[in-house]
mmCIF file of C-alpha atoms in Angstrom:
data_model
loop_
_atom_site.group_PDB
_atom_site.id
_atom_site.type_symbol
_atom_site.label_atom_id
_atom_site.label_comp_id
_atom_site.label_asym_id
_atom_site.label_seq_id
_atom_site.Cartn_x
_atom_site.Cartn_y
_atom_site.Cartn_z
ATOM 1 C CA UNK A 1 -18.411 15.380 -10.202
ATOM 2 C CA UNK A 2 -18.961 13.669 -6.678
ATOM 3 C CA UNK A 3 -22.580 11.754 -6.561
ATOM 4 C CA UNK A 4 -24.809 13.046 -3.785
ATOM 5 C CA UNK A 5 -25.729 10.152 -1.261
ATOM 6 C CA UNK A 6 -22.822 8.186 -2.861
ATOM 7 C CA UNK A 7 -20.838 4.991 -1.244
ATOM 8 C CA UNK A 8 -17.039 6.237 0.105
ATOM 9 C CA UNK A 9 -14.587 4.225 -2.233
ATOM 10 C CA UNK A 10 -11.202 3.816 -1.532
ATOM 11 C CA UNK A 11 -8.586 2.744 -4.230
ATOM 12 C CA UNK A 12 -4.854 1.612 -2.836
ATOM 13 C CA UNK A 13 -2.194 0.749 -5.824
ATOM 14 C CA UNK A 14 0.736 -1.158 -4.933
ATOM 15 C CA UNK A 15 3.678 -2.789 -7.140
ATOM 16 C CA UNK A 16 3.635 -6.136 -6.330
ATOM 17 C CA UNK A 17 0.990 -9.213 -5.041
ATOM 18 C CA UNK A 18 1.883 -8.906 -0.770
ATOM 19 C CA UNK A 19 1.874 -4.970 -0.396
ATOM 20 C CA UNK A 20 -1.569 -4.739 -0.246
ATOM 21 C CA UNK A 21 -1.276 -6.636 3.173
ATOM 22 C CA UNK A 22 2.415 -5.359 4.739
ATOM 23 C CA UNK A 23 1.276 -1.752 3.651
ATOM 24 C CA UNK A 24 -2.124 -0.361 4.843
ATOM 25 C CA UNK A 25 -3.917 -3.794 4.959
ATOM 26 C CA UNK A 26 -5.731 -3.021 8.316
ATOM 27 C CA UNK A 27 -6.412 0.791 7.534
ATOM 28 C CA UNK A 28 -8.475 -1.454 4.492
ATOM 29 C CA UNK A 29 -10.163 -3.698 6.816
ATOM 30 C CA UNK A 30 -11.178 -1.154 8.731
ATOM 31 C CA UNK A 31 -13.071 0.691 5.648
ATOM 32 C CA UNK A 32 -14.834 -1.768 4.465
ATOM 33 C CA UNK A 33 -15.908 -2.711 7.726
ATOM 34 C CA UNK A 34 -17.295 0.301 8.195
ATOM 35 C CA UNK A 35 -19.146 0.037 4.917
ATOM 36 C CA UNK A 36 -16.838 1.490 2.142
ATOM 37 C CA UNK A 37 -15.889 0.255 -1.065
ATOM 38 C CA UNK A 38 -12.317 -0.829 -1.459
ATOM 39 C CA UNK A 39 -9.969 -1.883 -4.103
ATOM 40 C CA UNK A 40 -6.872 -2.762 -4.249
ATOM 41 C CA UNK A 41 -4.715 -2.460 -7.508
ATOM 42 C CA UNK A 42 -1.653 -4.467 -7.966
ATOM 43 C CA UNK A 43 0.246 -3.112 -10.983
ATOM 44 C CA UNK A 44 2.600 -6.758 -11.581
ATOM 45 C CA UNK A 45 1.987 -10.073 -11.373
ATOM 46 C CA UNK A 46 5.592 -10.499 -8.470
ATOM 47 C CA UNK A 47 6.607 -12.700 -11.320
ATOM 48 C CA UNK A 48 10.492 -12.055 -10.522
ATOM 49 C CA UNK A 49 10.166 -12.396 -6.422
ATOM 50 C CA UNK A 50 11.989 -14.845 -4.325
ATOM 51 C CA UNK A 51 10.678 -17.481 -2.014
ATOM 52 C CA UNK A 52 11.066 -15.881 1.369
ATOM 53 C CA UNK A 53 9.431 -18.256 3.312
ATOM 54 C CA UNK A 54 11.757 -21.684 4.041
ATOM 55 C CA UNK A 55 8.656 -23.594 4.097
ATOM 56 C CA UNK A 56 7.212 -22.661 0.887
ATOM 57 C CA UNK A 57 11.024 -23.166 -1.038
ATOM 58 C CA UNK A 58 9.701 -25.996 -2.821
ATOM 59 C CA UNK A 59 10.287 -27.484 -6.831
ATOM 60 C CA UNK A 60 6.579 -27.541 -7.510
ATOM 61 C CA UNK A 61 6.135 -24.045 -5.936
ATOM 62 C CA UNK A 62 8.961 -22.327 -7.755
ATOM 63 C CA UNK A 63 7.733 -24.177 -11.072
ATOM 64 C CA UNK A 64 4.057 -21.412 -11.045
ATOM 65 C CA UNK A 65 4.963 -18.504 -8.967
ATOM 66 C CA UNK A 66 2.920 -17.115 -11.028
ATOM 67 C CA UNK A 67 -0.126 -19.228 -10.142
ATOM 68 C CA UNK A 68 0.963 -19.568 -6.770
ATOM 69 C CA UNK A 69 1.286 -15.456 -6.347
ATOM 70 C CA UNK A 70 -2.148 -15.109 -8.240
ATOM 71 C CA UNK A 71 -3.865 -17.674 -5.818
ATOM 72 C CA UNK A 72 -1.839 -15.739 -2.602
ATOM 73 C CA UNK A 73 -3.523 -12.591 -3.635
ATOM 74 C CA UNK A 74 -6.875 -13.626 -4.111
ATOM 75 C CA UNK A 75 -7.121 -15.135 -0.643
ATOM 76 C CA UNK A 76 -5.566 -11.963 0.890
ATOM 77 C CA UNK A 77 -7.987 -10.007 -0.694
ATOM 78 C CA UNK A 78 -10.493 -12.573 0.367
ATOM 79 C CA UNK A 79 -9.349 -11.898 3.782
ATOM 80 C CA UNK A 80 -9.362 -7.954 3.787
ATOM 81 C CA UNK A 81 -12.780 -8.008 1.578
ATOM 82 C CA UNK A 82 -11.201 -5.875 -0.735
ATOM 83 C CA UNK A 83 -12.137 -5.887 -4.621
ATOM 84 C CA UNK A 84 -8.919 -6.514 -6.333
ATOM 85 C CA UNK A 85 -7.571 -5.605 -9.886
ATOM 86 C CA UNK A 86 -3.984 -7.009 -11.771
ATOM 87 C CA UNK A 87 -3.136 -4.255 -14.042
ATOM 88 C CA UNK A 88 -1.335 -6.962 -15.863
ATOM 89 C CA UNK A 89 2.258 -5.572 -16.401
ATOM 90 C CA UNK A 90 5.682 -8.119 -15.569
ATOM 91 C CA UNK A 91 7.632 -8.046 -12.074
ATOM 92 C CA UNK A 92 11.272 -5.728 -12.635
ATOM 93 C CA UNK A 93 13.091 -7.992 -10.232
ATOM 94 C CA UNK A 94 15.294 -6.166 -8.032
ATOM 95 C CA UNK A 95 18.594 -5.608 -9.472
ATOM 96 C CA UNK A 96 21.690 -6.423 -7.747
ATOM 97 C CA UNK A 97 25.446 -6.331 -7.780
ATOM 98 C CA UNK A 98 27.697 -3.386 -8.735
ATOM 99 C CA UNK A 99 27.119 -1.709 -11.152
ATOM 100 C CA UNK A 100 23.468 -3.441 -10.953
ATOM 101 C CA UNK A 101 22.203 -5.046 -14.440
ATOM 102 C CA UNK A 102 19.759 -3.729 -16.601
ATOM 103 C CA UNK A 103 16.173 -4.437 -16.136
ATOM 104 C CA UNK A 104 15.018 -7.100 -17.999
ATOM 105 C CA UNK A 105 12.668 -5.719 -21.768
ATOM 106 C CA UNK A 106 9.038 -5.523 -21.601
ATOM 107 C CA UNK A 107 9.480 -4.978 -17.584
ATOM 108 C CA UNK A 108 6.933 -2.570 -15.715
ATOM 109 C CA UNK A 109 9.514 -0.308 -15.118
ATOM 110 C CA UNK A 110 10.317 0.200 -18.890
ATOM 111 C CA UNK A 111 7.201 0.541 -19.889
ATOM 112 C CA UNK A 112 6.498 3.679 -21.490
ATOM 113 C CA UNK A 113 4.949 5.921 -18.821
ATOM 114 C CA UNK A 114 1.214 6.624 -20.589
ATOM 115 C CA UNK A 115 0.639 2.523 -21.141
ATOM 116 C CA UNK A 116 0.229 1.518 -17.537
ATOM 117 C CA UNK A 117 -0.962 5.287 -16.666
ATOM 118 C CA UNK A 118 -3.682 4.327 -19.123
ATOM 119 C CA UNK A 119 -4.607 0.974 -18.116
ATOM 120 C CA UNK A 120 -4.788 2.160 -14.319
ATOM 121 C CA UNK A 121 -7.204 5.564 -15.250
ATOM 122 C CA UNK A 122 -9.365 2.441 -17.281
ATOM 123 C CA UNK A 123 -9.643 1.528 -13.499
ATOM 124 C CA UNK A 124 -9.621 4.362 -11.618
ATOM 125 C CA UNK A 125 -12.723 5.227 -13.948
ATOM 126 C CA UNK A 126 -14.833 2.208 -13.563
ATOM 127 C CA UNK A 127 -14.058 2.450 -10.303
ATOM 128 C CA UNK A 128 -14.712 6.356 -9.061
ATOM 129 C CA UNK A 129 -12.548 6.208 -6.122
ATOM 130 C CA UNK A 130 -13.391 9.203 -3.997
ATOM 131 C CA UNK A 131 -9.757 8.317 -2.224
ATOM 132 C CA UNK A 132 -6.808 6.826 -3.344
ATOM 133 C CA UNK A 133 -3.476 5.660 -1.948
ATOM 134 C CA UNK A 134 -0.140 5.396 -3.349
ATOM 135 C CA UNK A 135 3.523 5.017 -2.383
ATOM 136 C CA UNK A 136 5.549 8.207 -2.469
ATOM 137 C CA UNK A 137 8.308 9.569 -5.022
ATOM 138 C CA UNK A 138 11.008 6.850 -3.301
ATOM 139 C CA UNK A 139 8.360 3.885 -3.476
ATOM 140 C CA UNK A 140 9.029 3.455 0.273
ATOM 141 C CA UNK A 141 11.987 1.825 -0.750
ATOM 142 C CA UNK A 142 13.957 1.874 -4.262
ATOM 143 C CA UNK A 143 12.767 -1.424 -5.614
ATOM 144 C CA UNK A 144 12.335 -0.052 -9.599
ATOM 145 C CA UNK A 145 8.487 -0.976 -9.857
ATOM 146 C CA UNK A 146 7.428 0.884 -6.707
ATOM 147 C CA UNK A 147 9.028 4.027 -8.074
ATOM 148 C CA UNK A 148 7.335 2.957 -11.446
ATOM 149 C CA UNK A 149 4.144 2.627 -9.239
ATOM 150 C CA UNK A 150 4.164 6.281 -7.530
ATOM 151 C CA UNK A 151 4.450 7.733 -11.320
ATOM 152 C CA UNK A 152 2.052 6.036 -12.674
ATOM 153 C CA UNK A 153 -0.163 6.990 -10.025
ATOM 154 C CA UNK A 154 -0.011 10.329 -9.954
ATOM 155 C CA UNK A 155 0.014 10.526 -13.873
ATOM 156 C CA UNK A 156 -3.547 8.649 -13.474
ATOM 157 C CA UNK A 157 -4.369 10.961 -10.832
ATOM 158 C CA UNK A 158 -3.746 14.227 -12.900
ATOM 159 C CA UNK A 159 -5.175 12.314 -16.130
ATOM 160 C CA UNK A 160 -8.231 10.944 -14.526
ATOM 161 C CA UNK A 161 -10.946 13.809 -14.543
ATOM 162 C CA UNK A 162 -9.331 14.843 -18.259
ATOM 163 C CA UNK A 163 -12.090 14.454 -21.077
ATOM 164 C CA UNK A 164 -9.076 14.885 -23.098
ATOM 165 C CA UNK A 165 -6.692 12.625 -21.343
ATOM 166 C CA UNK A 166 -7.298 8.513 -22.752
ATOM 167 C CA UNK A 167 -11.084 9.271 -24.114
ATOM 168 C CA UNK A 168 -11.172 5.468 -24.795
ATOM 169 C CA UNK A 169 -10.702 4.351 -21.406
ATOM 170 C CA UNK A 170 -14.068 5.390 -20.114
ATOM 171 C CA UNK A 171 -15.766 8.698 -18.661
ATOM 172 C CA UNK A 172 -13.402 11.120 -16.882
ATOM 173 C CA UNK A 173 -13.865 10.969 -12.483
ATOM 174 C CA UNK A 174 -11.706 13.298 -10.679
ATOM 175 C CA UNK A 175 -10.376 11.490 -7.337
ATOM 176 C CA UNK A 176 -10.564 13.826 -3.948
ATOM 177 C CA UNK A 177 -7.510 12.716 -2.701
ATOM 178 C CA UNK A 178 -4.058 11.124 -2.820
ATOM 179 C CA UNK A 179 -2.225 9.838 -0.062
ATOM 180 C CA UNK A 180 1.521 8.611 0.340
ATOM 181 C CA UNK A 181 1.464 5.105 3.021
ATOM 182 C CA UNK A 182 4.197 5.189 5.113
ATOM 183 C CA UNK A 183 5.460 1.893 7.119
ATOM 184 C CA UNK A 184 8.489 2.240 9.365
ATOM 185 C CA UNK A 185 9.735 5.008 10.842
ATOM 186 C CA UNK A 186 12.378 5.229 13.472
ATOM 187 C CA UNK A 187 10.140 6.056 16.346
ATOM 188 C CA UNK A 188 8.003 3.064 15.555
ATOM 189 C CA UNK A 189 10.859 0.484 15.547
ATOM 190 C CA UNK A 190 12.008 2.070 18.608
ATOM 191 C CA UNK A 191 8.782 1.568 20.223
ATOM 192 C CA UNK A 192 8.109 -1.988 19.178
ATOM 193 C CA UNK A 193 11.825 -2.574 20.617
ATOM 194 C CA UNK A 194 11.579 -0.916 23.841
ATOM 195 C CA UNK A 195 7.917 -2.438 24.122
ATOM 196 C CA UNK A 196 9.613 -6.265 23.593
ATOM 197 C CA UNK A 197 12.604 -5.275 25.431
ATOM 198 C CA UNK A 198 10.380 -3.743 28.550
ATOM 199 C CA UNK A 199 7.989 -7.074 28.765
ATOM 200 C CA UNK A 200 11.180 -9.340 28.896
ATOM 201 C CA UNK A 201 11.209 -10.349 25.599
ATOM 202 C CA UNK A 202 13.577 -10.845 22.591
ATOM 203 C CA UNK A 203 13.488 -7.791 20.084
ATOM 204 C CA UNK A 204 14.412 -8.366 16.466
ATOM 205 C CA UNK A 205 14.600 -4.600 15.680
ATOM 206 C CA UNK A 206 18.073 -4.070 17.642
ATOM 207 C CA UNK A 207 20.108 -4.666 14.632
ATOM 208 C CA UNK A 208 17.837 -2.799 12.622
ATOM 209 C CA UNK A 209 18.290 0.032 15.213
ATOM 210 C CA UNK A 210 21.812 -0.181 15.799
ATOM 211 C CA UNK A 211 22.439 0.512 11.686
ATOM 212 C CA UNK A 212 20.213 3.288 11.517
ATOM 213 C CA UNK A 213 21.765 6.175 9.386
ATOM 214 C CA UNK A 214 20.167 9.556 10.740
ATOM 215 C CA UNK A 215 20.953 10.929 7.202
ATOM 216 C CA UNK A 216 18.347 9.058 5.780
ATOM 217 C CA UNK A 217 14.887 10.165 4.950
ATOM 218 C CA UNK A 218 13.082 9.365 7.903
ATOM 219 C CA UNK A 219 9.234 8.729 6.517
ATOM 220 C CA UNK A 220 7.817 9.525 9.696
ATOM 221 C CA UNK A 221 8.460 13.348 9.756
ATOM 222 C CA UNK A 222 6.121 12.983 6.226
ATOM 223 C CA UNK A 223 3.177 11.185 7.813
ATOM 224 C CA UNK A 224 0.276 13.665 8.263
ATOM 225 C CA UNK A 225 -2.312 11.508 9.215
ATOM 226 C CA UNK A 226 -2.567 8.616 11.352
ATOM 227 C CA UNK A 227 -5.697 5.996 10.957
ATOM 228 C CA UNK A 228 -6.758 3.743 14.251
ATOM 229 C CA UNK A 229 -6.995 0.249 13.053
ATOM 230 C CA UNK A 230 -5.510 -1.694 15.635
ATOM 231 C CA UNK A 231 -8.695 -3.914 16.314
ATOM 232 C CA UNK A 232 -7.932 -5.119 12.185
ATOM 233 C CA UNK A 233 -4.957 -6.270 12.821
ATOM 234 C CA UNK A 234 -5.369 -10.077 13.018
ATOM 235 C CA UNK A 235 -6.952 -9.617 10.006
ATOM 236 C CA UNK A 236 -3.900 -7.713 8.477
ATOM 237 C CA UNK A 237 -1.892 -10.713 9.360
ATOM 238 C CA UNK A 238 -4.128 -13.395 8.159
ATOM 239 C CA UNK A 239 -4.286 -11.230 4.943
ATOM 240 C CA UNK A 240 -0.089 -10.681 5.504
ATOM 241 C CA UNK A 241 0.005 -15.219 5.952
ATOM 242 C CA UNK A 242 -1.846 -16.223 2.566
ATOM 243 C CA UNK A 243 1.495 -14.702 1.063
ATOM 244 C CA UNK A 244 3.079 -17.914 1.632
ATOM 245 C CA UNK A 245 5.949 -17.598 -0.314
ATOM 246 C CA UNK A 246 6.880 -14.105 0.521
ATOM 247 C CA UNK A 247 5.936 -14.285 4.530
ATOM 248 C CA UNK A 248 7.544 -16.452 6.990
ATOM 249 C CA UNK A 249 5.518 -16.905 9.521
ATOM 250 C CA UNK A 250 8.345 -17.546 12.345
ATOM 251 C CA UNK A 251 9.664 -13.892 10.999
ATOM 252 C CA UNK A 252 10.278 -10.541 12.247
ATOM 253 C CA UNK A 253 6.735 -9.301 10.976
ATOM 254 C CA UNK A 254 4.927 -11.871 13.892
ATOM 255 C CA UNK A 255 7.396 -11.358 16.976
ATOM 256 C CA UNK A 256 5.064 -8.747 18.814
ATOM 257 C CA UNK A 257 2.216 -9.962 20.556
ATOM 258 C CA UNK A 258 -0.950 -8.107 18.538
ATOM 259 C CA UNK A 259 -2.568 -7.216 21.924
ATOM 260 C CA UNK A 260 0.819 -5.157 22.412
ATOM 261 C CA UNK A 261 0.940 -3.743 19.154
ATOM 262 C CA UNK A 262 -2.472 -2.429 19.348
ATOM 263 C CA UNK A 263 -1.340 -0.505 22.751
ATOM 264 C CA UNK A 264 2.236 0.561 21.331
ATOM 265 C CA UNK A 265 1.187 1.840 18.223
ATOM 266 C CA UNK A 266 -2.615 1.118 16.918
ATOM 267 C CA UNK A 267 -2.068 3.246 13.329
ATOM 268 C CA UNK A 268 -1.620 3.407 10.062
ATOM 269 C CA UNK A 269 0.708 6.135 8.806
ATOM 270 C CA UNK A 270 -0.331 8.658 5.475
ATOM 271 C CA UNK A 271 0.971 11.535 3.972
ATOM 272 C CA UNK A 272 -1.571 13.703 2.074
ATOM 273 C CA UNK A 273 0.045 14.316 -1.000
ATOM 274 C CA UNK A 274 -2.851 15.680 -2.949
ATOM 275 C CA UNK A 275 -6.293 17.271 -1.863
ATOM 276 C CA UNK A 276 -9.293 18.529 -3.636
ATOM 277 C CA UNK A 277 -11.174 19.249 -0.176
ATOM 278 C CA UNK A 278 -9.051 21.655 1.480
ATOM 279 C CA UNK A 279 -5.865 22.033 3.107
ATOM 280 C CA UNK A 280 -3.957 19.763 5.392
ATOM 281 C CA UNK A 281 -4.152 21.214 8.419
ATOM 282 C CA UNK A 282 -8.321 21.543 8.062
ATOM 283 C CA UNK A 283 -8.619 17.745 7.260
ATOM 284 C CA UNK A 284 -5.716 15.635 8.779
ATOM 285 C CA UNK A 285 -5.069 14.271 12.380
ATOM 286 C CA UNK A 286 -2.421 13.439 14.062
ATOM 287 C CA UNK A 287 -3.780 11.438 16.625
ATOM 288 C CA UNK A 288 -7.505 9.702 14.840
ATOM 289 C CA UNK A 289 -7.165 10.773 11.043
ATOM 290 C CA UNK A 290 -9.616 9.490 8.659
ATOM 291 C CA UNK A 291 -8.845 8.971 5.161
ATOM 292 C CA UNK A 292 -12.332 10.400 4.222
ATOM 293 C CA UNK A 293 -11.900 13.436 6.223
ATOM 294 C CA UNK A 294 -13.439 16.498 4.057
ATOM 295 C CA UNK A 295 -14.910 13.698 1.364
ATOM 296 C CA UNK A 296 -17.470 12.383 3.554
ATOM 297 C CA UNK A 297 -19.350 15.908 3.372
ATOM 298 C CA UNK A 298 -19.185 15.651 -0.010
ATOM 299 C CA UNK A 299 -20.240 12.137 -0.770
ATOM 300 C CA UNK A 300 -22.844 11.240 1.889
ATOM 301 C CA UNK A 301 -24.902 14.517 1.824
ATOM 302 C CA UNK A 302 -28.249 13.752 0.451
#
């Protein structure tokens, strides 16, 4: 059941401390400035990540990632004014080399699939999110625990509003719907480029461009709704800059001007992947989609 006169609450679950803020951070800011509830649910602790950032490659840092990553995240979340959850499960490291090596025991990714489905319903319960966002079935890109994160989700999702379904983990609330984020597709790259390349300026997406492979799943032919949030941008990359070790500040994610990105492309991209309030094509937009589209009647009637 939906409560009458109830506050919207949004719920976004991501893999890893830093994806909160590179995917759908200012989509977030924009909710809660606009008086929503939102939480965001980081499934590992990024215990296995790399210092990315030159500045941050230091003995005393590499010594408590840990600490460091759990102090990152709460002063992105700070930043965004999101609540914030660890579902408490260890980092799967990305595996490289060929063949790649196994993933290390006790990792997210080997978890059995009904431990963290359980521990993230515990949430999604005490919670109530009317609206919650996920990655999709190739975790926007094949790092083990954001696969691990889209099935967990949408077990929690289907297991959620079950009386039967983890009795122990609190009383059942049915979600209203389930979206997919989607970062970069092709035509965005090739819009920040041309934009940089147009005002005289140096893009860093050429190479990106130039080994492009058409064959590949393009996410942007998924996205079904786009969410105007360009004004919470600064406040994306604020949130995107108190992830030290992962964000390098003289990197490709800061070479646009924000005043250009909000004219190039102001959105957020989503794929509806799962909707209790009717179909897509009643609900989404294209051009100035809303998350809450379809749940707002439902919530804020009184």
């Amino acid at each position: 059941m939906v409560d009458v006169g109830d506050q919207l609450r949004l719920m976004t679950v991501h893999a890893h401390p830093d994806d909160e803020s590179s995917k759908g951070a200012a989509t977030c800011a924009r909710y809660v400035a606009e008086g929503a509830e939102v939480m965001v649910v980081t499934c590992t602790g990024g215990e296995a990540g790399s210092i990315l950032n030159p500045a941050m490659d230091r003995p005393e840092v590499l010594a408590d990632m840990v600490g460091v990553r759990r102090e990152e995240m709460r002063r992105a979340a700070e930043i965004l004014g999101v609540e914030h959850r660890w579902l408490g499960f260890v980092d799967s490291g990305l595996p490289e080399g060929d063949p790649k090596p196994p993933l290390p025991p006790g990792c997210f990714a080997l978890e059995p699939l009904e431990v963290p489905t359980e521990a993230l319903v515990r949430v999604m319960r005490e919670f109530r999110p009317h609206v919650v966002v996920t990655y999709d079935e190739n975790g926007g890109y094949p790092h083990p625990d954001h696969i691990r994160c889209h099935e967990v989700s949408i077990a929690a999702w289907e297991a959620c509003g079950d009386p039967d379904r983890f009795p122990e983990a609190g009383e059942p609330w049915q979600p209203l719907k389930l979206y997919y984020s989607h970062g970069f597709s092709k035509a965005r790259i090739v819009a920040f480029h041309e934009a940089l390349i147009a005002a005289g300026m140096e893009s860093p997406w050429a190479e990106w461009l130039e080994n492009w492979k058409d064959d590949r799943p393009d996410p942007g032919v998924r996205v079904t709704t786009r969410v105007r949030c360009g004004e919470y941008f600064g406040q994306r990359d604020q949130a995107l800059l108190a992830h030290a070790t992962q964000i390098d500040p003289n990197g490709r994610w800061f070479s646009m001007p924000i005043e250009m990105q909000q004219q190039v492309w102001p959105t957020e991209e989503y794929e509806l992947a799962r909707s209790l309030v009717g179909e897509k094509d009643e609900t989404e937009s294209l051009t100035d989609g809303d998350l809450f589209a379809g749940v707002r009647e439902r919530v804020l009637t009184s």
